[in-house]
Tab-separated table of C-alpha atoms in Angstrom:
chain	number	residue	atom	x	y	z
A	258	UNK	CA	83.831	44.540	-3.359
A	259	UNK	CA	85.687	43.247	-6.144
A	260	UNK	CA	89.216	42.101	-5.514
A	261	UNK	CA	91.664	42.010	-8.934
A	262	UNK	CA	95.154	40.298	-8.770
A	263	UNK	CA	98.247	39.032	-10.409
A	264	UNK	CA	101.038	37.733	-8.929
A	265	UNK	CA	104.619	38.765	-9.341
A	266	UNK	CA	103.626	40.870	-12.622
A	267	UNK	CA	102.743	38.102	-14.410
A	268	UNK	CA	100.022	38.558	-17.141
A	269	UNK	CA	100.863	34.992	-18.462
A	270	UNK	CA	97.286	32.556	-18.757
A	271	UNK	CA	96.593	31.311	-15.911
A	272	UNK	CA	94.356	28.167	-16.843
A	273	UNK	CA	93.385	26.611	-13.595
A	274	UNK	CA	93.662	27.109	-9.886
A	275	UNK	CA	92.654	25.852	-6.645
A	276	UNK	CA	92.887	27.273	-3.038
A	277	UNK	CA	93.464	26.051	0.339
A	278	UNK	CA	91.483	25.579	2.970
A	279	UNK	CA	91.189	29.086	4.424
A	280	UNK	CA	92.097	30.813	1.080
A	281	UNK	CA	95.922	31.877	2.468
A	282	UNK	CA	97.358	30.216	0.127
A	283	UNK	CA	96.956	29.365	-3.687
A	284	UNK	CA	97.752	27.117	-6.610
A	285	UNK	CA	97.638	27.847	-10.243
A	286	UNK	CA	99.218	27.331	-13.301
A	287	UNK	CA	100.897	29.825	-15.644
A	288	UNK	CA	99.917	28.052	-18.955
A	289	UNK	CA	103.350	25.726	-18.326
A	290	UNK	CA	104.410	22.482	-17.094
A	291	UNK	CA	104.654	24.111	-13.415
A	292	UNK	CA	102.171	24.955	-10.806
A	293	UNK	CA	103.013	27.871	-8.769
A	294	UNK	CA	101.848	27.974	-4.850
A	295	UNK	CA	101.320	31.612	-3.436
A	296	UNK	CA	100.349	32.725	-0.226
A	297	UNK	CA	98.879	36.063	0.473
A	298	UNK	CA	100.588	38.787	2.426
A	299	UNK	CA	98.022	41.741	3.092
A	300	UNK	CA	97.133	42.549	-0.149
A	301	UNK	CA	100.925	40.934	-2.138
A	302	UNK	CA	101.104	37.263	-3.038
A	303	UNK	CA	104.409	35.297	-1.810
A	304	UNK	CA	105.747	32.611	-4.207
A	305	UNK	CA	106.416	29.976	-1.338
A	306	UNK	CA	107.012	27.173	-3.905
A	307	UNK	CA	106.939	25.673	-7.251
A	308	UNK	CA	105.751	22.266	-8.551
A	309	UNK	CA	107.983	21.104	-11.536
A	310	UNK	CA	107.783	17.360	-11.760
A	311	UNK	CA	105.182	17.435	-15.080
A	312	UNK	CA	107.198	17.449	-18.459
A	313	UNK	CA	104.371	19.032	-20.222
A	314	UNK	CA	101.474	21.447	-19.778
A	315	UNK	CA	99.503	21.402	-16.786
A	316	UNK	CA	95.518	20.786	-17.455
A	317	UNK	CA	93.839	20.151	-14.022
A	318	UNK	CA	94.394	21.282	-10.104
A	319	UNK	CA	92.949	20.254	-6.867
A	320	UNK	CA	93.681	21.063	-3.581
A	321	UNK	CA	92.193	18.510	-0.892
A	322	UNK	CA	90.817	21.028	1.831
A	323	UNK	CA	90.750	18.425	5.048
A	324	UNK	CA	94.217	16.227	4.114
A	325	UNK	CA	95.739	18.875	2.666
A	326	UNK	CA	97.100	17.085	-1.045
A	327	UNK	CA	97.199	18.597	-3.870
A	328	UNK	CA	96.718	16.345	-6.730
A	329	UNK	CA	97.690	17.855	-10.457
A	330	UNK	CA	97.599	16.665	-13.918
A	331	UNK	CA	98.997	17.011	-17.499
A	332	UNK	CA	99.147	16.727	-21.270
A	333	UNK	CA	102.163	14.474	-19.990
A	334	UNK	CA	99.653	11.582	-19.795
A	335	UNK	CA	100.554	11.755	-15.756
A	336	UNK	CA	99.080	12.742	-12.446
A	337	UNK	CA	101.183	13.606	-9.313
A	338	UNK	CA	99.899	13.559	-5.215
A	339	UNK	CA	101.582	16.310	-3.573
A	340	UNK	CA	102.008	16.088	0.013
A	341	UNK	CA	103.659	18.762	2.454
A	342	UNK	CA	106.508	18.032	4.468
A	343	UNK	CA	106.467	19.000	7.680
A	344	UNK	CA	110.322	20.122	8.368
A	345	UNK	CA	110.748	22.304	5.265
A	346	UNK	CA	107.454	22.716	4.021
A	347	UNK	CA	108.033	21.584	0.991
A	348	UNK	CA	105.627	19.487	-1.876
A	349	UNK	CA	106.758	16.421	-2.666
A	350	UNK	CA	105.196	14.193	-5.061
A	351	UNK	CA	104.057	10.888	-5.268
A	352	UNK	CA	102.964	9.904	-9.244
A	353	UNK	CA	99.860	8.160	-10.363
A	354	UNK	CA	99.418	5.003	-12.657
A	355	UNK	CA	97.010	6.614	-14.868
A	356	UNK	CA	97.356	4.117	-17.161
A	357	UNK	CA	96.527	6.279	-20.646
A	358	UNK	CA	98.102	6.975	-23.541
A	359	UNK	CA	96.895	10.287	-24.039
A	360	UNK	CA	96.720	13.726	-22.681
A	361	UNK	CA	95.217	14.060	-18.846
A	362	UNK	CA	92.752	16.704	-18.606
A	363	UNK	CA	90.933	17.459	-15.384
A	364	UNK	CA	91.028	16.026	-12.038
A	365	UNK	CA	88.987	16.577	-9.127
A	366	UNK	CA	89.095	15.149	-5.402
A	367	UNK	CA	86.206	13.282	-4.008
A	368	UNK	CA	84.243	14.912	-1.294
A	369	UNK	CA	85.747	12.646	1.458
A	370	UNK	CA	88.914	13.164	-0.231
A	371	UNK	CA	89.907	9.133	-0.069
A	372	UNK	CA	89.732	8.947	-4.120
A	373	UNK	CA	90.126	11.524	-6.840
A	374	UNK	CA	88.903	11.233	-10.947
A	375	UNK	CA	91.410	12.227	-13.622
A	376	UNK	CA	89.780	12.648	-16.502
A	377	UNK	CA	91.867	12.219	-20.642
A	378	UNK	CA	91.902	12.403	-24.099
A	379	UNK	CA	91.852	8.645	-23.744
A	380	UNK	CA	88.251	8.007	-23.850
A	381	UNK	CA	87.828	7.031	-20.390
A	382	UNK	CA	88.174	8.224	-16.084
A	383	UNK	CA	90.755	7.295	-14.221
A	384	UNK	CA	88.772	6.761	-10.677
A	385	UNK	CA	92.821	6.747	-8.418
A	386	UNK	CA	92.855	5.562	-4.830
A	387	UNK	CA	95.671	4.674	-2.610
A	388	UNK	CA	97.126	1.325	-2.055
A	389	UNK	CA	98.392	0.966	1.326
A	390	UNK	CA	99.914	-2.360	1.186
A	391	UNK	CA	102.449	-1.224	-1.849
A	392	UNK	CA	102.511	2.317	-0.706
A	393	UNK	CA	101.080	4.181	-4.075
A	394	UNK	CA	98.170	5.513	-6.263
A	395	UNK	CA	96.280	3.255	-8.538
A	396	UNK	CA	93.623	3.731	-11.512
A	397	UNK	CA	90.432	2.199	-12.172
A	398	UNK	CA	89.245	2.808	-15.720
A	399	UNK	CA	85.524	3.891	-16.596
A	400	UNK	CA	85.233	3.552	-20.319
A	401	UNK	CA	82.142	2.583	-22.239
A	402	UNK	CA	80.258	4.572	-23.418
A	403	UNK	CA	82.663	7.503	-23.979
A	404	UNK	CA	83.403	8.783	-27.319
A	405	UNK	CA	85.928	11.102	-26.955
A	406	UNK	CA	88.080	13.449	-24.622
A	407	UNK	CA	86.890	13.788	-21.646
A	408	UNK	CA	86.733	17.791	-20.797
A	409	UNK	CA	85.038	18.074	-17.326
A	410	UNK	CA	84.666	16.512	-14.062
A	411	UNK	CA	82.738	16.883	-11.096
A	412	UNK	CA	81.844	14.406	-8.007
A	413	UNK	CA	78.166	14.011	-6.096
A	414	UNK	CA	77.960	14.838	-2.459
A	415	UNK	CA	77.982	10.836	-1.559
A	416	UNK	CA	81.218	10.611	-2.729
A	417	UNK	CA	80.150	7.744	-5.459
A	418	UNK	CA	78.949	9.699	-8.283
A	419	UNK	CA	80.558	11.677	-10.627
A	420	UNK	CA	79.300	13.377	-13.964
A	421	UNK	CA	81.616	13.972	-16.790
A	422	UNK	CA	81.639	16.246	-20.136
A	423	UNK	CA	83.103	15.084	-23.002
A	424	UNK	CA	83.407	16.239	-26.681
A	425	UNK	CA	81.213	14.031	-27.965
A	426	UNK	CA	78.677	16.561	-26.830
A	427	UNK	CA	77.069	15.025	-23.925
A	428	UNK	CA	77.177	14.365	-19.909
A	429	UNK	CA	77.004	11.188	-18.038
A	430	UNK	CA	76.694	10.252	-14.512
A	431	UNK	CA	78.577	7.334	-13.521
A	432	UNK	CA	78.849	5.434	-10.675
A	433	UNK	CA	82.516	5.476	-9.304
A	434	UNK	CA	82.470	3.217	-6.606
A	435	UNK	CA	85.192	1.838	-5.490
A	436	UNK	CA	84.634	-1.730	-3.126
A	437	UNK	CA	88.169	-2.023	-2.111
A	438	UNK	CA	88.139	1.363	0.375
A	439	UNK	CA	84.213	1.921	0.430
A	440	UNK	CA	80.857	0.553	1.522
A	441	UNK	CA	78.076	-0.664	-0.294
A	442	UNK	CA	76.281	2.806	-1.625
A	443	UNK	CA	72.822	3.681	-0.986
A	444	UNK	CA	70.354	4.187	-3.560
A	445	UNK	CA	69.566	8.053	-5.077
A	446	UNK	CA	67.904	9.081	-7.802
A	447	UNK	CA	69.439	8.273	-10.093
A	448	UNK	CA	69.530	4.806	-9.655
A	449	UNK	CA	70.409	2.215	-7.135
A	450	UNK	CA	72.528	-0.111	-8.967
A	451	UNK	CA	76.287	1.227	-8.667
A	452	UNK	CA	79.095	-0.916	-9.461
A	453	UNK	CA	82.594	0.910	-10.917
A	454	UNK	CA	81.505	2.784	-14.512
A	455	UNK	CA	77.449	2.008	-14.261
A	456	UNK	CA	75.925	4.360	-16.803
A	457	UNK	CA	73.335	5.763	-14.178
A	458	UNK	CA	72.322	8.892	-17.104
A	459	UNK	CA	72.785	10.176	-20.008
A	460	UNK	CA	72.651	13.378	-21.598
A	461	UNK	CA	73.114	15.468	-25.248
A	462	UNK	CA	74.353	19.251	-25.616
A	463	UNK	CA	71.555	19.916	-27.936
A	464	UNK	CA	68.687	18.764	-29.920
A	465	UNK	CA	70.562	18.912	-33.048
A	466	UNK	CA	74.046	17.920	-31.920
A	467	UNK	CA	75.019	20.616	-29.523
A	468	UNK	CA	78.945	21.310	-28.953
A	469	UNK	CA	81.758	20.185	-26.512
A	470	UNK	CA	80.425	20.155	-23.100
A	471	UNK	CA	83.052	22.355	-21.489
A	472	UNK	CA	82.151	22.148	-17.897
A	473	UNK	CA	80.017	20.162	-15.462
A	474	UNK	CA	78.901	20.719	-11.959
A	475	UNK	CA	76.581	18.448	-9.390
A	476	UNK	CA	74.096	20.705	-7.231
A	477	UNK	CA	74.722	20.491	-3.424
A	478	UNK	CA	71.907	17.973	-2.632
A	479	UNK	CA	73.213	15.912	-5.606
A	480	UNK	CA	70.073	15.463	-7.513
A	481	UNK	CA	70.603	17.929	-10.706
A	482	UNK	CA	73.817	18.752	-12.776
A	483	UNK	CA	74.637	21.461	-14.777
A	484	UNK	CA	76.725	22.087	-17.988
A	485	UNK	CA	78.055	24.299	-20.569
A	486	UNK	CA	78.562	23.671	-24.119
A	487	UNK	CA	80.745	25.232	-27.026
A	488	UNK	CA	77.064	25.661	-28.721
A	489	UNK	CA	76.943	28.393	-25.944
A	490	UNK	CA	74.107	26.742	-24.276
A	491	UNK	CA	73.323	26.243	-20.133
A	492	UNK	CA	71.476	23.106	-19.362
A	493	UNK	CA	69.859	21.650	-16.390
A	494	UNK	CA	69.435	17.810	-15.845
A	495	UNK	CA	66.531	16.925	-12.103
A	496	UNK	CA	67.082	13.268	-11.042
A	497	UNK	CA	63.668	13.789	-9.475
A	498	UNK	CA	62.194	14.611	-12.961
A	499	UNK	CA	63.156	11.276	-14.297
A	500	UNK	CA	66.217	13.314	-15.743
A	501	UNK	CA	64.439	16.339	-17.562
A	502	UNK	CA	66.548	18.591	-19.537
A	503	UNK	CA	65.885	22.102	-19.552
A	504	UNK	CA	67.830	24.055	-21.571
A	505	UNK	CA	68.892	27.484	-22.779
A	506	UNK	CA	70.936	28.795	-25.677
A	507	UNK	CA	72.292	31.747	-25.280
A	508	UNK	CA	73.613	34.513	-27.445
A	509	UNK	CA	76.658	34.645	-25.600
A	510	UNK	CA	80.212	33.684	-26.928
A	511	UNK	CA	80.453	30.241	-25.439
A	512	UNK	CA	80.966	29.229	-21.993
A	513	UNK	CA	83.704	27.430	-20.476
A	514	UNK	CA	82.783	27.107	-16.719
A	515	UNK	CA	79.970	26.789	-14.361
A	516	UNK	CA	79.508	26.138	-10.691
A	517	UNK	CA	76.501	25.821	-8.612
A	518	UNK	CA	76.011	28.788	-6.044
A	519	UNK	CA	72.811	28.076	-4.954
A	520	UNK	CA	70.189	24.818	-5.135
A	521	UNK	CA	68.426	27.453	-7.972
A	522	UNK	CA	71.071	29.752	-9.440
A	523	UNK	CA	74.709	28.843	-11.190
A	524	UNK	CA	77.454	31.424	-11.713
A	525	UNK	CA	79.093	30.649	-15.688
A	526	UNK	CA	81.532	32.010	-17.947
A	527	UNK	CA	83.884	31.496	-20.338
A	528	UNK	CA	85.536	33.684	-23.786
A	529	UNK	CA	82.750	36.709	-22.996
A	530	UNK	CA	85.276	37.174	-20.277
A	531	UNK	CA	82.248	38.336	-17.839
A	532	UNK	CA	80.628	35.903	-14.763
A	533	UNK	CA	77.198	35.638	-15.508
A	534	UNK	CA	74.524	34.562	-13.268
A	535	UNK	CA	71.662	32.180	-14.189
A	536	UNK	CA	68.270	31.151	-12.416
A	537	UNK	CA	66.062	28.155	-12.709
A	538	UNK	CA	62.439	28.917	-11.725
A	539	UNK	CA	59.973	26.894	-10.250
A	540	UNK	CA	58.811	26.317	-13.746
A	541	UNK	CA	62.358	25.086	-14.771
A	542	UNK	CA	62.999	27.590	-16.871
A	543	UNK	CA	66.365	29.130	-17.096
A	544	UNK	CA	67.085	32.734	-16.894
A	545	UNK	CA	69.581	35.337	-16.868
A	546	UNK	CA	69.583	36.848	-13.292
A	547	UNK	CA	72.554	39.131	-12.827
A	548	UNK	CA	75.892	39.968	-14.432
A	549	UNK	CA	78.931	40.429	-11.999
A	550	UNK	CA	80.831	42.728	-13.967
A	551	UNK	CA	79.181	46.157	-14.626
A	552	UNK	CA	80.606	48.567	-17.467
A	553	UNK	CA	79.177	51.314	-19.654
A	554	UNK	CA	82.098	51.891	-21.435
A	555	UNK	CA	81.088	49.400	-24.478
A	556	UNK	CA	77.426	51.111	-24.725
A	557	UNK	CA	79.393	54.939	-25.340
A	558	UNK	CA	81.209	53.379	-27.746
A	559	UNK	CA	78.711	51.569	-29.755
A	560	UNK	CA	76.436	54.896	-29.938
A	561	UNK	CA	79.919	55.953	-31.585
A	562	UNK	CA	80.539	53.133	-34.123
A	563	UNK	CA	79.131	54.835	-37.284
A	564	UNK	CA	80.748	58.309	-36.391
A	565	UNK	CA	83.864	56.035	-36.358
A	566	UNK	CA	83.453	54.245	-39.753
A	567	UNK	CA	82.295	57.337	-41.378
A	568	UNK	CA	85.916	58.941	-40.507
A	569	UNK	CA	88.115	55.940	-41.881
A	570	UNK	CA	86.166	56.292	-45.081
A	571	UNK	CA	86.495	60.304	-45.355
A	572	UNK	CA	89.751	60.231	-44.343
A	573	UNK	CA	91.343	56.957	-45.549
A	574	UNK	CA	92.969	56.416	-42.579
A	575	UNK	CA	93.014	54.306	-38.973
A	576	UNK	CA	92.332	56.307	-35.630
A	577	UNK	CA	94.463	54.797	-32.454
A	578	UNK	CA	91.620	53.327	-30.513
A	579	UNK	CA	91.506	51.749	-27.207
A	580	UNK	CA	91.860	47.808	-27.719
A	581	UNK	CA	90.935	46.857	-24.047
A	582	UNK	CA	87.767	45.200	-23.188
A	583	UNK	CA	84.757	46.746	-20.740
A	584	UNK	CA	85.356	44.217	-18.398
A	585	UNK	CA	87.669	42.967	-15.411
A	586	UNK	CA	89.217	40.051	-17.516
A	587	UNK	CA	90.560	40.890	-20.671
A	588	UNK	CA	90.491	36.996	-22.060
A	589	UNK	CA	88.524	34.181	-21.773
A	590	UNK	CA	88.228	33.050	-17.983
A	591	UNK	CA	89.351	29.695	-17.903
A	592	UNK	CA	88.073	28.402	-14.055
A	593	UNK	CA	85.841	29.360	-11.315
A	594	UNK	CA	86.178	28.197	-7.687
A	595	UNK	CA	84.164	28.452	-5.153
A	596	UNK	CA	85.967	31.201	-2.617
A	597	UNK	CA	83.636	31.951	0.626
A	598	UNK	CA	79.970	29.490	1.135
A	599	UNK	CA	79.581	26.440	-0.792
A	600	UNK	CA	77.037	25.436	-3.093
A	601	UNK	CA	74.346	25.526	-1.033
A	602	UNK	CA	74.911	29.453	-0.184
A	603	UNK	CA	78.096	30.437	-2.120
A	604	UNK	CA	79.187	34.018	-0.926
A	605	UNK	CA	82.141	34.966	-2.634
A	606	UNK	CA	83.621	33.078	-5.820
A	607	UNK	CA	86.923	33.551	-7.608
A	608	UNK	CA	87.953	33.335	-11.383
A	609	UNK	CA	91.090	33.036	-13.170
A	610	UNK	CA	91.818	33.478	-17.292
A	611	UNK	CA	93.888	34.155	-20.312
A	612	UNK	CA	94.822	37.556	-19.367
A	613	UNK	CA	96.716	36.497	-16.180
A	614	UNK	CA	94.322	37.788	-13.325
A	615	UNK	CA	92.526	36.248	-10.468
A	616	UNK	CA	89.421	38.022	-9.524
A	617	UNK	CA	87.448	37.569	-6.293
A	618	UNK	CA	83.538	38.410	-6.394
A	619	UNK	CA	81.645	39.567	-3.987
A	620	UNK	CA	78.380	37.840	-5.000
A	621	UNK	CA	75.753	40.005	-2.621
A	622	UNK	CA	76.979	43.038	-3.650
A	623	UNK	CA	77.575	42.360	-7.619
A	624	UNK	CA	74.407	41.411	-7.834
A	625	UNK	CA	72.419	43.623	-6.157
A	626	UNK	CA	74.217	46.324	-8.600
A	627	UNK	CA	73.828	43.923	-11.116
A	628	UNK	CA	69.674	43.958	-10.670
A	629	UNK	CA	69.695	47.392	-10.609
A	630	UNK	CA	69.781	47.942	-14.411
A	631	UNK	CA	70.195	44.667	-15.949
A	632	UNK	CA	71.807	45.690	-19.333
A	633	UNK	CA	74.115	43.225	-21.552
């Protein structure tokens, strides 16, 4: 079953969010400097608090799910900690020395939730860790060899990893290790040598220059990554293939998320405003597998088009037609989040956009309609 919200009546974008640890409460951000924290009530949403302390717009969210932080960033070149009080309940924040000069973009927490990356239009990561002798969050930089804003973050199961998007059309894998709160790392494959920013792979968009990469996301066993790029393209990188590429362009509009729901499958989407489904076979090729939004609404109307254009030109005139798209989302959906399984066996995920709704799939049964009568 497909669940459909908005909260308080609010149909303003909602360009990121990020849930707790048993999905009763909720963070996201209206397209403002604020973040808004909701927690359900049946099937309402109570506004239990709201995060002010950016100056400008508010880019990335994460909500640790085992220390319970928050961590948030903005175009404000700053990140903040959030931690809850325990006598009012409160957030209170503790700000970051993100050392940049330009424009914060994502964040994401670490899998053992001891460091988090912020990534900026500054050309480089800001891998942040807490200081316990002077009692605040400091930045290490990883720098060479990006070109350009970093758009996309996501961390590898051993907590050292991370692979970045960027517009300069490609992903890397760096090593973010950090020797002041962490032991020596073991070797994976992709590499064994790990210091803070190692290049441990690199890899382009497209064959011909590709697009922005607009999202990234690390399989559960850590050994392949996935992006999207504005050239409306899926790829596929396998450690274990000496860093293969397979790739797919689609005729999609382009994609501007993706997450991992399986070790084989990945859930994207982006300004079609539909989640699609995608397969790699044993062959590594990539496929289309399943759509989660089903419609017939679009088809009646295209059989219709001509009929259509044939009366503005006999008549000379406009009909009212209905401006609303076949589909749950009416804009581009900005983030997915994982909602119920992980990426080894996601069950349920959850997607936010442009047109102010959250919407919570049900992946069994979408897809099994989906397969039914696979028609885009």
């Amino acid at each position: 079953m497909t669940e459909c919200h908005t909260f308080n009546g609010n149909l303003n974008a909602i360009t990121c969010h990020a849930w707790n640890k048993d999905r009763s409460q909720i963070a996201i951000s209206p397209n403002n400097n604020e973040v808004h924290i909701y927690k359900r009530e049946g099937n309402d949403w109570k506004q239990v608090d709201v995060l002010s302390q950016h100056d400008l717009r508010v880019m990335g969210i994460d909500w640790a799910p085992n220390t319970n932080r928050i961590v948030t960033c903005g175009v404000d070149r700053n990140a903040y900690v959030w931690t809850q009080s325990d006598d009012d309940k409160k957030w209170k924040p503790m700000l970051v020395l993100l050392r940049i000069n330009r424009a914060a973009t994502c964040v994401k927490w670490s899998p053992f939730e001891n460091k988090f990356a912020v990534g900026s239009g500054a050309r480089l990561i800001s891998v942040c860790f807490f200081e316990s002798e002077n009692n605040w969050w400091v930045s290490k930089h990883i720098k060479k060899p990006i070109r350009s804003t970093v758009s996309s973050i996501a961390w590898h199961p051993n907590n050292i990893l991370l692979v970045a998007g960027s517009t300069d059309y490609k992903a890397r894998v760096f090593s973010a290790y950090i020797k002041d709160i962490e032991e020596q790392p073991s070797a994976t494959p992709w590499g064994a040598r790990m210091p803070l920013g190692q290049l441990m792979a690199e890899f382009k968009t497209g064959n011909e220059g590709g697009g922005w990469v607009n999202n990234v996301s690390f399989s559960a066993d850590g050994n392949k990554i996935c992006w999207v790029g504005h050239n409306s393209s899926i790829n596929v990188a396998d450690a274990n293939s000496g860093g293969a590429i397979f790739r797919l362009k689609t005729e999609f509009l382009p994609f501007l998320c993706c997450e991992w729901i399986s070790s084989t499958s990945i859930v994207v989407a982006g300004h079609g405003c539909v989640p699609l489904i995608y397969t790699v076979d044993p062959n590594n090729k990539i496929y289309l597998s399943g759509k989660l939004d089903q419609s017939q609404k679009k088809e009646k109307e295209n059989s219709n088009a001509m009929r259509h254009f044939k009366s503005l030109d006999r008549n000379s005139r406009a009909e009212n037609t209905d401006t609303s798209l076949d589909s749950i989302h009416q804009n581009a959906i900005a983030c997915i989040c994982l909602y119920e399984g992980d990426n080894r066996a996601a069950k349920k995920i959850s997607t936010s956009g442009l047109d102010g709704q959250l919407v919570i799939w049900d992946l069994s049964v979408n897809l099994t309609n989906s397969m039914q009568g696979l028609s885009i």
